[in-house]
């Protein structure tokens, strides 16, 4: 009898749009928050992460090579997690973000070293977040000059002083110039969506409750599902507008490249928007008034920006913080957007970041349904 | 729906238990209870309202009128009890009830940031009305708000808000109106018009449950229910309620009435004293005790004492005092 009614649903959407149009403050926030964050976070915040995961592709099983790898680890910046056999493996690990660096030691490393011919050593870095890699690269340059000095003492001592015994080549992958905007833009996208989507929907229901209009809405035949989704739709559209604005700014102001599929990017964005909206609706079911909804939003928003890897490099954080940040959708969304925009990742490479967002959303919906009130009790 | 007068006495078009010669029951609830935390707000609430009846709902502030009305229209779930509203179960069929009733909340609950027209339009959409534009237009014209239809509802005066809310809850032609203090803050002329309209609607078969604090409105209802501290203290027609209490009232006219009131208040047998300008009503249940109490005036010629019929207000105040003595 009382099934989904398109008329009612459309009525709710229409009402929400009209109210939004009249609510100058909210409208200001939708524009103001991106501008404010652009200003605040446009300045790169640098940190000094250590213990970054690295892989070594060593084609030269010599004491020199082993000694150099040991020196890398001793520097504190690198944690060698894998020994690789070929170039393809290296590319895969970097694309997935499993390691931050791959060091390739060529087959003629020790022979050339012994002859004083300055062998090349290739360091490939995942530079999507330059603040995470810059210091490590600096340390590596230092190592190239000094690491093998003691090994080379004796017969090869005449190499010293002079140019460094190793010719270090650094490839900053995905972001060759180490431009921080490449990281800022996806981060901004994620934080703005988190902020506005959670807050707007969080307020949407509590506002009705606070003004007493919820009682009127409840006394009409409108169904909870129609009310909830009817209230969400306008914000999905707003979210997509914000995203498009940021993408345009990324492309034409910051010159961030777009390597991947735009459709895939928008799909990921919609997933992320949906996750945040369900959280917002759940907050507004739990909160008693607008102030509480606001407080809950900030309680969620702060760890999201601090821990997601947007403000501080993910790998620079202690383990418990990394574990916590893996629960947050923003953490995964950042990796997804960087992956698509900068690395050109395909869908099959993105699953490890997609399922945590879906899981988050499901958990939140369950909580929301548990708390949604059909009556005024 | 079959018209009441045309129906043979023993038929029952709604299947809601109309007995011989009487219209069917539109509200029939028994033993409803509601707690908020450990506060027992409504106790064993039973109410029977017949079709075409205007049923007045009275009681002091906080007595549970709003809570009871909310339970009838499915906005609150009773902790215990059962019953039907328009033939639908008040606990399970709230969706069906919502489609057929018009509920006007005590506090203005339309959207202040929508215009008058947008509000009516939204309500019409919520009830999926087929001829929305025409209905909204005629409601605007009837209200006399046609020229102000694009004004924000929040900018209306209190009385106009009430009238708009009333129009909104009648938009979908409900069979039963639940009105929670619909005329609070409405001017006398508009109130009279409102009650005339209500009687017109009732004659055409609409049923109304209306809460009010105004005595003149209570007297315009077909039947009344009086609630105090969540308990139903009295029900019936105005006369039944007045006579049911068997109150005896003397009107005393004369000088210096406040001192007299003070003195009488502590006298045994005097239930309550209500001032009316230069008259006080002295009310009690025992005639002999009242006469004895008034004997203190001892033939003072400045005072006139006259036995009168108790008014509805005397009865309500007496009921409220009884309730205070018994349940507080
Ligand atoms: N949501 C609620 N939570 C807790 N207590 C409530 C709630 N709603 C009502 N009450 C309490 O229930 C009691 C009855 O309130 P109700 O609003 O039904 O009274 P009322 O008869 O409508 O009064 P009034 O004439 O002032 O409108 C009051 O004591 C009130 O404090
Ligand atoms: Mg009330």
XYZ file of C-alpha atoms and ligand atoms in Angstrom:
737
model
C 0.000 0.000 0.000
C 2.382 2.621 1.211
C 5.298 1.912 -1.069
C 7.900 4.307 -2.366
C 6.251 7.371 -3.850
C 8.131 9.343 -6.431
C 5.916 12.384 -5.854
C 6.761 12.480 -2.162
C 10.430 11.820 -2.804
C 10.616 14.594 -5.372
C 8.717 16.872 -3.000
C 11.340 16.344 -0.311
C 14.234 16.946 -2.712
C 12.588 20.104 -3.989
C 11.971 21.388 -0.470
C 15.572 20.675 0.495
C 16.845 22.618 -2.507
C 14.633 25.605 -1.786
C 15.745 25.666 1.837
C 19.362 25.336 0.811
C 18.961 28.216 -1.591
C 17.577 30.427 1.198
C 20.164 29.402 3.769
C 22.947 31.891 3.087
C 25.183 30.581 5.848
C 25.168 27.034 4.549
C 25.690 28.253 1.050
C 28.596 30.360 2.221
C 30.081 27.345 3.910
C 29.887 25.265 0.761
C 31.945 27.868 -1.085
C 33.881 29.130 1.929
C 35.233 25.840 3.192
C 37.077 24.947 -0.030
C 38.538 28.458 -0.234
C 39.606 28.413 3.390
C 41.216 25.023 3.090
C 42.953 25.948 -0.136
C 44.547 28.847 1.719
C 45.393 26.832 4.805
C 46.726 23.706 3.214
C 48.086 25.239 0.047
C 51.299 25.659 2.027
C 52.995 22.351 2.217
C 53.529 20.998 5.675
C 56.783 19.161 5.808
C 57.660 16.323 8.055
C 60.507 13.880 8.280
C 59.164 10.372 7.977
C 61.621 7.513 8.467
C 61.613 3.763 8.054
C 60.053 3.984 4.623
C 59.458 0.623 2.955
C 61.939 -0.025 0.172
C 62.730 -2.882 -2.154
C 66.116 -3.732 -3.593
C 66.667 -5.115 -7.047
C 70.253 -6.260 -6.820
C 71.832 -7.683 -9.956
C 75.207 -7.772 -8.295
C 75.685 -10.105 -5.383
C 78.878 -8.539 -4.114
C 80.092 -7.383 -0.695
C 79.936 -3.788 -1.941
C 76.283 -4.107 -2.889
C 75.383 -5.765 0.411
C 77.312 -3.183 2.314
C 75.510 -0.388 0.532
C 72.079 -1.873 1.313
C 73.108 -2.181 4.954
C 74.136 1.471 4.913
C 70.708 2.411 3.520
C 69.019 0.663 6.419
C 71.388 2.189 8.924
C 70.451 5.664 7.727
C 67.053 5.120 9.365
C 65.138 6.281 6.323
C 64.806 2.947 4.557
C 63.403 -0.352 5.651
C 64.196 -2.975 3.054
C 61.152 -5.197 2.869
C 61.740 -7.077 -0.376
C 64.519 -8.360 -2.566
C 63.372 -8.279 -6.166
C 64.256 -10.308 -9.206
C 63.157 -8.107 -12.042
C 62.012 -4.687 -13.192
C 58.350 -5.696 -13.545
C 58.094 -6.515 -9.861
C 59.529 -3.129 -9.025
C 56.921 -1.349 -11.127
C 54.117 -3.322 -9.589
C 55.152 -2.654 -6.000
C 55.465 1.052 -6.674
C 52.124 1.251 -8.472
C 50.359 -0.450 -5.597
C 52.088 1.758 -3.101
C 53.510 -1.292 -1.289
C 56.916 0.297 -1.158
C 57.973 3.890 -1.355
C 61.357 3.194 -2.966
C 63.061 0.696 -5.219
C 66.849 0.732 -5.347
C 68.336 -0.977 -8.385
C 71.989 -2.087 -8.173
C 73.335 -2.902 -11.630
C 75.257 -6.116 -12.440
C 78.538 -4.305 -12.967
C 78.281 -2.370 -9.708
C 81.299 -3.773 -7.856
C 83.384 -4.248 -10.965
C 82.984 -0.609 -11.968
C 83.413 0.491 -8.385
C 86.682 -1.401 -8.172
C 87.859 0.271 -11.346
C 86.775 3.662 -10.115
C 84.288 4.043 -12.951
C 81.462 5.425 -10.796
C 78.703 2.818 -11.325
C 75.143 4.007 -11.585
C 72.684 3.286 -8.812
C 69.014 3.859 -9.589
C 66.643 4.979 -6.848
C 63.015 5.038 -7.899
C 60.718 6.877 -5.510
C 56.947 7.059 -5.320
C 56.854 10.842 -5.206
C 53.102 11.321 -5.188
C 53.545 12.770 -1.738
C 56.849 14.605 -2.073
C 57.084 15.549 1.574
C 57.287 11.864 2.402
C 60.213 11.172 0.083
C 62.340 14.290 -0.081
C 64.319 13.744 3.085
C 64.970 10.097 2.268
C 66.246 11.068 -1.156
C 68.538 13.594 0.466
C 69.852 10.900 2.783
C 70.458 8.624 -0.182
C 72.550 11.276 -1.902
C 74.624 11.484 1.224
C 75.032 7.725 1.238
C 76.199 7.662 -2.353
C 79.054 9.920 -1.363
C 80.082 8.376 1.922
C 78.696 4.870 2.465
C 81.446 2.900 0.847
C 84.375 5.056 1.871
C 85.604 2.554 4.391
C 85.191 -0.391 2.002
C 87.039 1.497 -0.648
C 89.903 2.425 1.609
C 93.069 0.603 0.748
C 93.490 -0.204 -2.913
C 90.826 2.209 -4.028
C 91.686 4.978 -1.636
C 92.783 7.181 -4.456
C 89.121 7.557 -5.413
C 88.880 9.772 -2.398
C 88.354 12.714 -2.350
C 86.761 13.591 -5.645
C 83.333 12.992 -7.112
C 81.210 10.488 -5.139
C 82.155 6.904 -5.982
C 78.577 6.123 -6.973
C 76.556 7.888 -9.615
C 73.128 8.060 -7.964
C 70.214 8.478 -10.320
C 66.908 9.372 -8.692
C 63.626 8.835 -10.499
C 60.782 10.589 -8.812
C 58.002 8.498 -10.174
C 54.513 9.949 -10.774
C 55.562 13.405 -9.710
C 58.974 14.015 -11.209
C 59.335 17.543 -9.958
C 58.191 16.780 -6.443
C 55.336 19.262 -6.682
C 53.375 19.343 -3.420
C 50.223 20.492 -5.174
C 50.010 17.018 -6.673
C 49.418 15.751 -3.179
C 47.473 18.758 -1.917
C 44.789 18.545 -4.567
C 43.597 14.999 -3.887
C 43.892 15.709 -0.200
C 41.851 18.861 -0.480
C 39.242 17.010 -2.451
C 38.927 14.419 0.272
C 38.874 16.769 3.230
C 36.380 19.155 1.663
C 34.037 16.331 0.817
C 34.384 14.853 4.300
C 33.741 18.188 5.927
C 30.797 19.400 3.888
C 29.053 16.106 3.242
C 29.104 14.881 6.836
C 28.215 18.258 8.262
C 25.442 19.152 5.829
C 23.570 15.889 6.193
C 24.312 15.793 9.895
C 22.501 19.090 10.218
C 19.742 18.278 7.750
C 17.748 16.026 10.073
C 18.630 17.596 13.413
C 17.549 20.956 12.043
C 14.069 19.573 11.382
C 13.992 18.092 14.840
C 15.149 21.288 16.501
C 12.674 23.506 14.665
C 9.792 21.149 15.403
C 9.113 20.534 11.719
C 10.136 16.903 12.135
C 6.844 16.274 13.917
C 4.993 17.574 10.877
C 7.089 15.501 8.508
C 6.499 12.406 10.634
C 2.760 12.951 10.668
C 2.584 12.870 6.869
C 2.706 9.580 4.974
C 6.348 10.257 3.967
C 8.416 7.152 4.625
C 11.792 7.181 6.412
C 13.539 5.932 3.293
C 12.046 8.722 1.189
C 13.003 11.320 3.756
C 16.576 10.069 4.162
C 17.370 9.672 0.482
C 15.399 12.760 -0.471
C 17.610 14.723 1.868
C 20.799 13.126 0.555
C 20.294 13.732 -3.161
C 20.802 17.504 -3.135
C 24.077 17.032 -1.286
C 25.382 14.474 -3.751
C 24.874 17.073 -6.454
C 26.594 19.715 -4.349
C 29.474 17.321 -3.692
C 29.894 16.665 -7.397
C 29.932 20.391 -8.098
C 32.639 20.909 -5.469
C 34.644 18.044 -6.915
C 34.394 19.390 -10.430
C 35.537 22.818 -9.272
C 38.559 21.316 -7.546
C 39.399 19.143 -10.555
C 39.260 22.170 -12.806
C 41.506 24.094 -10.410
C 43.853 21.105 -10.231
C 44.109 20.882 -13.980
C 44.321 24.530 -14.912
C 45.733 26.270 -11.837
C 48.047 23.679 -10.328
C 48.645 21.779 -13.576
C 48.140 18.402 -11.929
C 48.181 15.719 -14.616
C 45.284 13.346 -15.146
C 46.781 9.976 -16.032
C 43.815 7.739 -15.332
C 40.221 7.357 -16.332
C 37.979 10.295 -15.466
C 34.916 8.072 -15.201
C 36.716 5.822 -12.743
C 37.735 8.883 -10.757
C 34.141 10.133 -10.543
C 32.935 6.663 -9.553
C 35.412 6.621 -6.701
C 34.326 10.137 -5.728
C 30.673 9.096 -5.643
C 31.523 6.108 -3.464
C 33.365 8.386 -1.089
C 30.535 10.955 -1.056
C 28.047 8.174 -0.310
C 30.175 6.919 2.590
C 30.299 10.403 4.091
C 26.593 11.045 3.588
C 25.626 7.848 5.357
C 27.848 8.912 8.211
C 26.181 12.331 8.274
C 22.679 10.851 8.272
C 23.717 8.485 11.046
C 25.111 11.369 13.080
C 21.846 13.220 12.658
C 19.876 10.193 13.787
C 22.010 9.882 16.893
C 22.432 13.574 17.712
C 19.718 15.364 19.642
C 20.375 18.780 18.194
C 22.438 20.628 15.638
C 25.228 21.388 18.069
C 25.745 17.714 18.836
C 25.715 16.873 15.140
C 28.371 19.523 14.636
C 30.490 18.173 17.470
C 30.284 14.653 16.116
C 31.343 15.909 12.708
C 34.462 17.523 14.130
C 35.197 14.501 16.223
C 35.349 12.569 12.972
C 36.871 15.275 10.826
C 39.962 15.996 12.911
C 41.457 12.486 12.897
C 40.518 12.301 9.238
C 42.733 15.201 8.278
C 45.464 14.475 10.751
C 45.794 10.758 10.196
C 44.767 10.150 6.609
C 48.168 11.032 5.197
C 46.953 14.382 3.938
C 48.692 16.575 6.480
C 51.465 14.255 7.566
C 52.873 11.470 5.434
C 51.140 8.244 6.291
C 54.384 6.335 6.686
C 55.761 8.919 9.081
C 53.156 7.986 11.670
C 53.544 5.452 14.474
C 51.998 2.080 13.864
C 48.931 2.528 16.069
C 48.101 5.726 14.217
C 48.474 3.965 10.886
C 46.152 1.259 12.078
C 43.591 3.860 13.126
C 43.906 5.756 9.902
C 43.218 2.613 7.918
C 39.712 2.704 9.350
C 39.048 6.154 7.909
C 37.616 6.411 4.393
C 39.710 9.500 3.690
C 42.958 7.516 3.985
C 41.862 5.159 1.258
C 40.285 7.878 -0.815
C 43.589 9.786 -0.928
C 45.394 6.716 -2.222
C 42.634 6.119 -4.758
C 42.696 9.638 -6.124
C 46.493 9.792 -6.252
C 46.503 6.369 -7.851
C 44.086 7.355 -10.572
C 45.266 10.902 -11.246
C 49.019 10.465 -10.936
C 49.681 6.793 -11.550
C 46.854 6.021 -13.955
C 45.794 3.048 -11.860
C 43.081 0.774 -13.214
C 40.139 -0.596 -11.302
C 41.809 -3.928 -10.511
C 44.684 -2.130 -8.825
C 42.312 -0.121 -6.652
C 40.412 -2.880 -4.874
C 42.606 -2.865 -1.765
C 41.473 0.728 -1.156
C 37.865 0.332 -2.304
C 36.690 -2.428 -0.021
C 37.605 -0.629 3.221
C 35.406 2.308 2.158
C 32.528 -0.023 1.321
C 32.964 -1.823 4.633
C 32.969 1.486 6.479
C 29.757 2.496 4.746
C 27.971 -0.752 5.563
C 28.952 -0.553 9.206
C 27.708 3.025 9.408
C 24.388 2.200 7.715
C 23.806 -0.565 10.245
C 24.365 1.849 13.106
C 22.179 4.472 11.407
C 19.236 2.128 10.920
C 19.552 1.032 14.501
C 19.174 4.635 15.652
C 16.727 6.048 13.074
C 13.563 7.050 14.842
C 10.248 6.598 13.136
C 8.473 8.245 16.035
C 9.135 11.097 18.413
C 9.954 8.732 21.314
C -18.198 7.110 2.881
C -21.910 6.743 3.463
C -23.608 9.771 4.952
C -24.604 9.226 8.565
C -28.228 10.257 8.184
C -28.789 8.039 5.172
C -27.467 4.919 6.828
C -29.939 2.553 8.474
C -29.382 2.429 12.221
C -27.885 -1.045 12.354
C -25.389 -0.739 9.521
C -21.858 0.170 10.207
C -20.042 1.453 7.145
C -16.594 1.546 8.710
C -16.834 -1.635 10.670
C -15.698 0.295 13.703
C -18.288 -0.835 16.162
C -21.128 1.673 15.817
C -24.024 0.580 17.962
C -27.647 0.989 17.041
C -28.546 4.484 15.892
C -25.138 5.948 16.558
C -22.437 6.836 14.098
C -19.415 4.536 14.124
C -16.422 5.155 16.330
C -13.514 6.871 14.626
C -11.302 6.752 17.702
C -11.574 3.792 20.023
C -8.590 3.290 22.308
C -8.273 1.521 25.630
C -5.734 1.621 28.410
C -2.976 3.584 26.660
C 0.039 4.288 28.841
C 3.124 6.342 28.172
C 6.243 6.875 30.242
C 9.095 9.277 29.609
C 11.948 7.866 31.637
C 10.382 7.095 34.992
C 7.693 9.759 34.544
C 4.261 8.253 33.950
C 2.837 10.859 31.603
C -0.363 9.206 30.372
C -2.165 6.630 32.524
C -4.777 4.167 31.273
C -6.086 6.516 28.642
C -9.332 5.415 26.984
C -11.257 7.485 24.486
C -14.209 6.906 22.175
C -14.997 9.478 19.504
C -17.838 9.009 17.032
C -17.976 10.168 13.479
C -19.162 13.725 13.027
C -18.335 14.586 16.615
C -16.300 17.564 17.795
C -14.524 16.234 20.837
C -12.895 18.727 23.170
C -9.730 17.762 24.971
C -8.984 19.777 28.086
C -6.569 19.725 30.949
C -3.924 21.812 32.676
C -0.448 22.334 31.220
C 1.599 19.172 31.248
C -1.410 16.946 31.775
C -0.581 14.798 28.749
C -2.915 16.109 26.042
C -0.241 16.470 23.396
C 1.261 13.111 24.333
C -2.135 11.412 24.005
C -2.794 12.984 20.620
C 0.640 11.915 19.410
C -0.116 8.342 20.423
C -3.359 8.459 18.459
C -1.652 9.443 15.238
C 1.334 7.134 15.515
C 3.984 9.697 16.434
C 4.558 8.052 19.790
C 4.307 4.369 20.534
C 2.241 3.616 23.638
C 3.992 1.497 26.260
C 0.810 -0.507 26.677
C -2.793 -0.431 25.577
C -4.557 -0.952 22.287
C -7.166 0.495 20.026
C -8.045 1.811 16.617
C -8.093 5.125 14.854
C -10.342 5.230 11.760
C -10.439 1.451 11.997
C -6.628 1.104 11.849
C -4.620 -0.285 14.719
C -2.856 2.556 16.538
C 0.262 0.490 17.104
C 0.680 -1.437 13.856
C -1.125 0.564 11.158
C 0.316 3.998 11.787
C 1.100 4.450 8.087
C -2.573 3.987 7.172
C -3.654 6.348 9.946
C -1.277 9.049 8.775
C -2.817 9.060 5.306
C -6.334 9.705 6.583
C -5.885 12.135 9.439
C -4.944 15.773 9.597
C -2.738 16.605 12.581
C -2.054 20.141 13.608
C 0.830 20.381 16.056
C 0.727 22.633 19.079
C 3.921 24.399 18.076
C 4.069 25.841 14.554
C 5.700 23.099 12.550
C 5.590 24.233 8.960
C 8.823 25.349 7.346
C 9.550 28.970 8.160
C 12.058 29.267 5.357
C 9.545 28.193 2.741
C 6.912 30.567 1.408
C 3.227 30.087 2.207
C 2.633 28.584 -1.182
C 5.701 26.323 -1.045
C 4.566 24.971 2.321
C 1.110 24.076 1.053
C 2.612 22.678 -2.106
C 4.995 20.486 -0.112
C 2.215 19.160 2.107
C 0.103 18.409 -0.968
C 3.009 16.443 -2.429
C 3.444 14.466 0.782
C -0.143 13.258 0.424
C 0.352 12.625 -3.301
C -2.675 14.749 -4.111
C -3.862 14.404 -7.694
C -4.848 18.033 -8.398
C -2.154 19.728 -6.417
C -2.018 23.149 -8.042
C -5.786 23.646 -7.940
C -6.062 22.483 -4.319
C -3.261 24.741 -3.171
C -4.736 27.667 -5.050
C -8.179 27.238 -3.542
C -6.707 26.830 -0.063
C -4.792 30.078 -0.519
C -7.915 31.900 -1.683
C -10.001 30.535 1.185
C -7.370 31.573 3.686
C -7.226 35.021 2.172
C -3.484 34.704 1.764
C -3.527 34.745 -2.014
C -1.777 38.088 -2.248
C 0.883 37.042 0.292
C 1.533 33.581 -1.066
C 5.189 34.323 -1.784
C 5.910 35.601 1.704
C 8.025 33.343 3.914
C 5.908 31.461 6.438
C 8.306 32.541 9.179
C 7.399 36.186 8.607
C 3.690 35.657 9.374
C 2.208 36.796 12.688
C 1.443 34.116 15.292
C -2.262 33.992 14.542
C -1.709 33.768 10.819
C 0.745 30.945 11.320
C -1.972 29.041 13.171
C -4.413 29.628 10.349
C -1.904 28.527 7.753
C -1.113 25.371 9.729
C -4.802 24.610 9.991
C -5.280 25.042 6.258
C -2.260 22.786 5.649
C -3.575 19.941 7.778
C -6.976 20.064 6.088
C -5.553 20.199 2.587
C -5.873 16.499 1.890
C -9.476 16.279 3.121
C -8.792 14.055 6.125
C -11.559 12.065 7.797
C -10.341 12.923 11.256
C -8.708 16.099 12.493
C -6.436 16.054 15.528
C -5.932 19.684 16.478
C -3.569 20.568 19.300
C -4.554 24.030 20.531
C -5.377 25.268 17.042
C -6.649 28.680 18.140
C -3.932 29.678 20.604
C -3.158 33.288 19.789
C -5.900 33.659 17.182
C -8.133 36.754 17.373
C -11.805 36.371 18.448
C -13.288 36.921 15.008
C -10.999 34.381 13.373
C -11.702 31.959 16.213
C -15.429 32.265 15.706
C -15.032 31.705 11.981
C -12.840 28.728 12.687
C -15.415 27.122 14.965
C -18.189 27.787 12.487
C -16.154 26.048 9.835
C -15.423 23.162 12.202
C -19.142 22.653 12.859
C -19.835 22.783 9.144
C -17.215 20.130 8.514
C -18.508 17.977 11.371
C -21.981 18.041 9.858
C -20.575 16.634 6.658
C -19.086 13.697 8.556
C -15.608 14.905 9.586
C -14.608 14.080 13.153
C -12.483 16.380 15.255
C -10.454 15.969 18.414
C -9.396 19.398 19.539
C -7.390 20.386 22.597
C -7.946 23.837 24.021
C -7.603 25.935 27.137
C -10.550 28.202 26.247
C -13.814 27.616 28.093
C -15.956 29.110 25.347
C -14.428 26.629 22.918
C -14.983 23.761 25.319
C -18.653 24.701 25.430
C -18.833 24.501 21.658
C -17.766 20.860 21.603
C -20.213 17.983 21.360
C -18.333 16.065 24.010
C -15.390 16.731 26.308
C -12.621 14.837 27.998
C -10.731 16.352 30.919
C -7.234 15.158 31.669
C -5.108 15.933 34.736
C -1.714 14.420 35.594
C -2.141 11.953 32.777
C -5.475 10.666 34.099
C -8.811 11.046 32.427
C -10.900 12.764 35.142
C -14.206 13.215 33.309
C -15.810 12.667 29.924
C -19.199 13.481 28.410
C -21.223 16.403 27.122
C -20.794 19.797 28.770
C -23.888 19.206 30.904
C -22.840 15.701 31.860
C -19.431 16.922 32.936
C -20.867 19.778 34.973
C -23.568 17.726 36.660
C -21.361 14.720 37.106
C -19.284 16.660 39.628
C -22.312 17.740 41.716
C -20.708 21.007 42.608
C -22.534 23.661 44.554
C -21.539 27.215 43.883
C -22.462 30.444 45.606
C -21.742 33.789 44.042
C -20.793 36.396 46.624
C -20.854 40.060 45.670
C -19.658 42.831 47.938
C -16.648 44.890 49.159
C -13.232 43.696 50.250
C -13.510 40.318 48.591
C -9.865 39.362 48.757
C -9.817 39.438 52.560
C -12.988 37.407 52.563
C -11.430 34.907 50.149
C -8.444 34.533 52.458
C -10.684 33.788 55.354
C -12.941 31.358 53.509
C -10.075 29.454 51.955
C -9.151 27.837 55.263
C -12.730 27.126 56.238
C -13.707 23.444 56.073
C -16.227 22.558 53.370
C -15.026 25.217 50.946
C -13.477 23.577 47.896
C -12.301 26.551 45.896
C -12.753 30.260 45.497
C -12.627 31.889 42.105
C -12.697 35.668 41.701
C -14.765 37.202 38.868
C -14.399 40.986 39.064
C -16.470 42.112 42.048
C -17.935 38.636 42.529
C -16.339 35.496 43.913
C -17.536 31.970 43.280
C -17.360 29.818 46.378
C -17.571 26.176 45.427
C -17.838 22.937 47.358
C -19.566 19.563 47.389
C -21.439 19.788 50.685
C -24.249 22.353 50.714
C -24.635 22.412 54.498
C -20.911 22.996 55.028
C -20.891 25.807 52.465
C -23.862 27.511 54.042
C -22.163 27.220 57.417
C -18.972 28.693 56.024
C -20.781 31.628 54.489
C -22.558 32.280 57.750
C -19.477 34.230 58.880
C -20.843 37.098 56.836
C -23.660 36.925 59.366
C -26.243 38.935 57.499
C -23.831 41.756 56.618
C -26.090 43.731 54.281
C -23.205 44.843 52.055
C -22.889 41.267 50.762
C -25.231 39.485 48.410
C -25.105 35.700 48.368
C -26.743 33.778 45.549
C -26.697 30.108 44.684
C -25.807 29.602 41.026
C -25.062 26.758 38.611
C -21.434 25.721 38.603
C -19.657 26.774 35.417
C -17.447 24.538 33.347
C -14.460 26.438 34.667
C -15.496 25.792 38.289
C -15.735 22.127 37.446
C -12.336 21.991 35.758
C -10.613 23.767 38.593
C -12.262 21.446 41.075
C -11.173 18.446 38.999
C -7.648 19.740 38.891
C -7.580 20.250 42.669
C -8.904 16.732 43.203
C -6.201 15.409 40.938
C -3.533 17.361 42.838
C -4.773 15.932 46.137
C -4.899 12.384 44.836
C -1.840 12.004 42.665
C 0.787 14.467 43.699
N 9.624 14.007 24.655
C 9.425 14.102 25.981
N 10.378 13.676 26.841
C 10.186 13.760 28.174
N 9.079 14.245 28.746
C 8.091 14.676 27.958
C 8.207 14.639 26.532
N 7.081 15.137 25.992
C 6.291 15.473 27.038
N 6.892 15.203 28.220
C 6.321 15.408 29.540
O 5.048 14.812 29.553
C 4.128 15.591 30.269
C 2.896 15.844 29.427
O 3.249 16.695 28.363
P 2.221 17.117 27.236
O 2.961 17.933 26.248
O 1.515 15.931 26.736
O 1.218 18.038 28.046
P 0.038 18.917 27.502
O -1.186 18.453 28.194
O -0.004 18.917 26.033
O 0.412 20.358 28.064
P 0.159 21.800 27.418
O -1.226 22.204 27.781
O 1.149 22.663 28.134
O 0.386 21.714 25.974
C 4.862 16.839 30.691
O 5.199 16.698 32.049
C 6.077 16.867 29.829
O 7.150 17.410 30.557
Mg 0.214 20.262 24.616
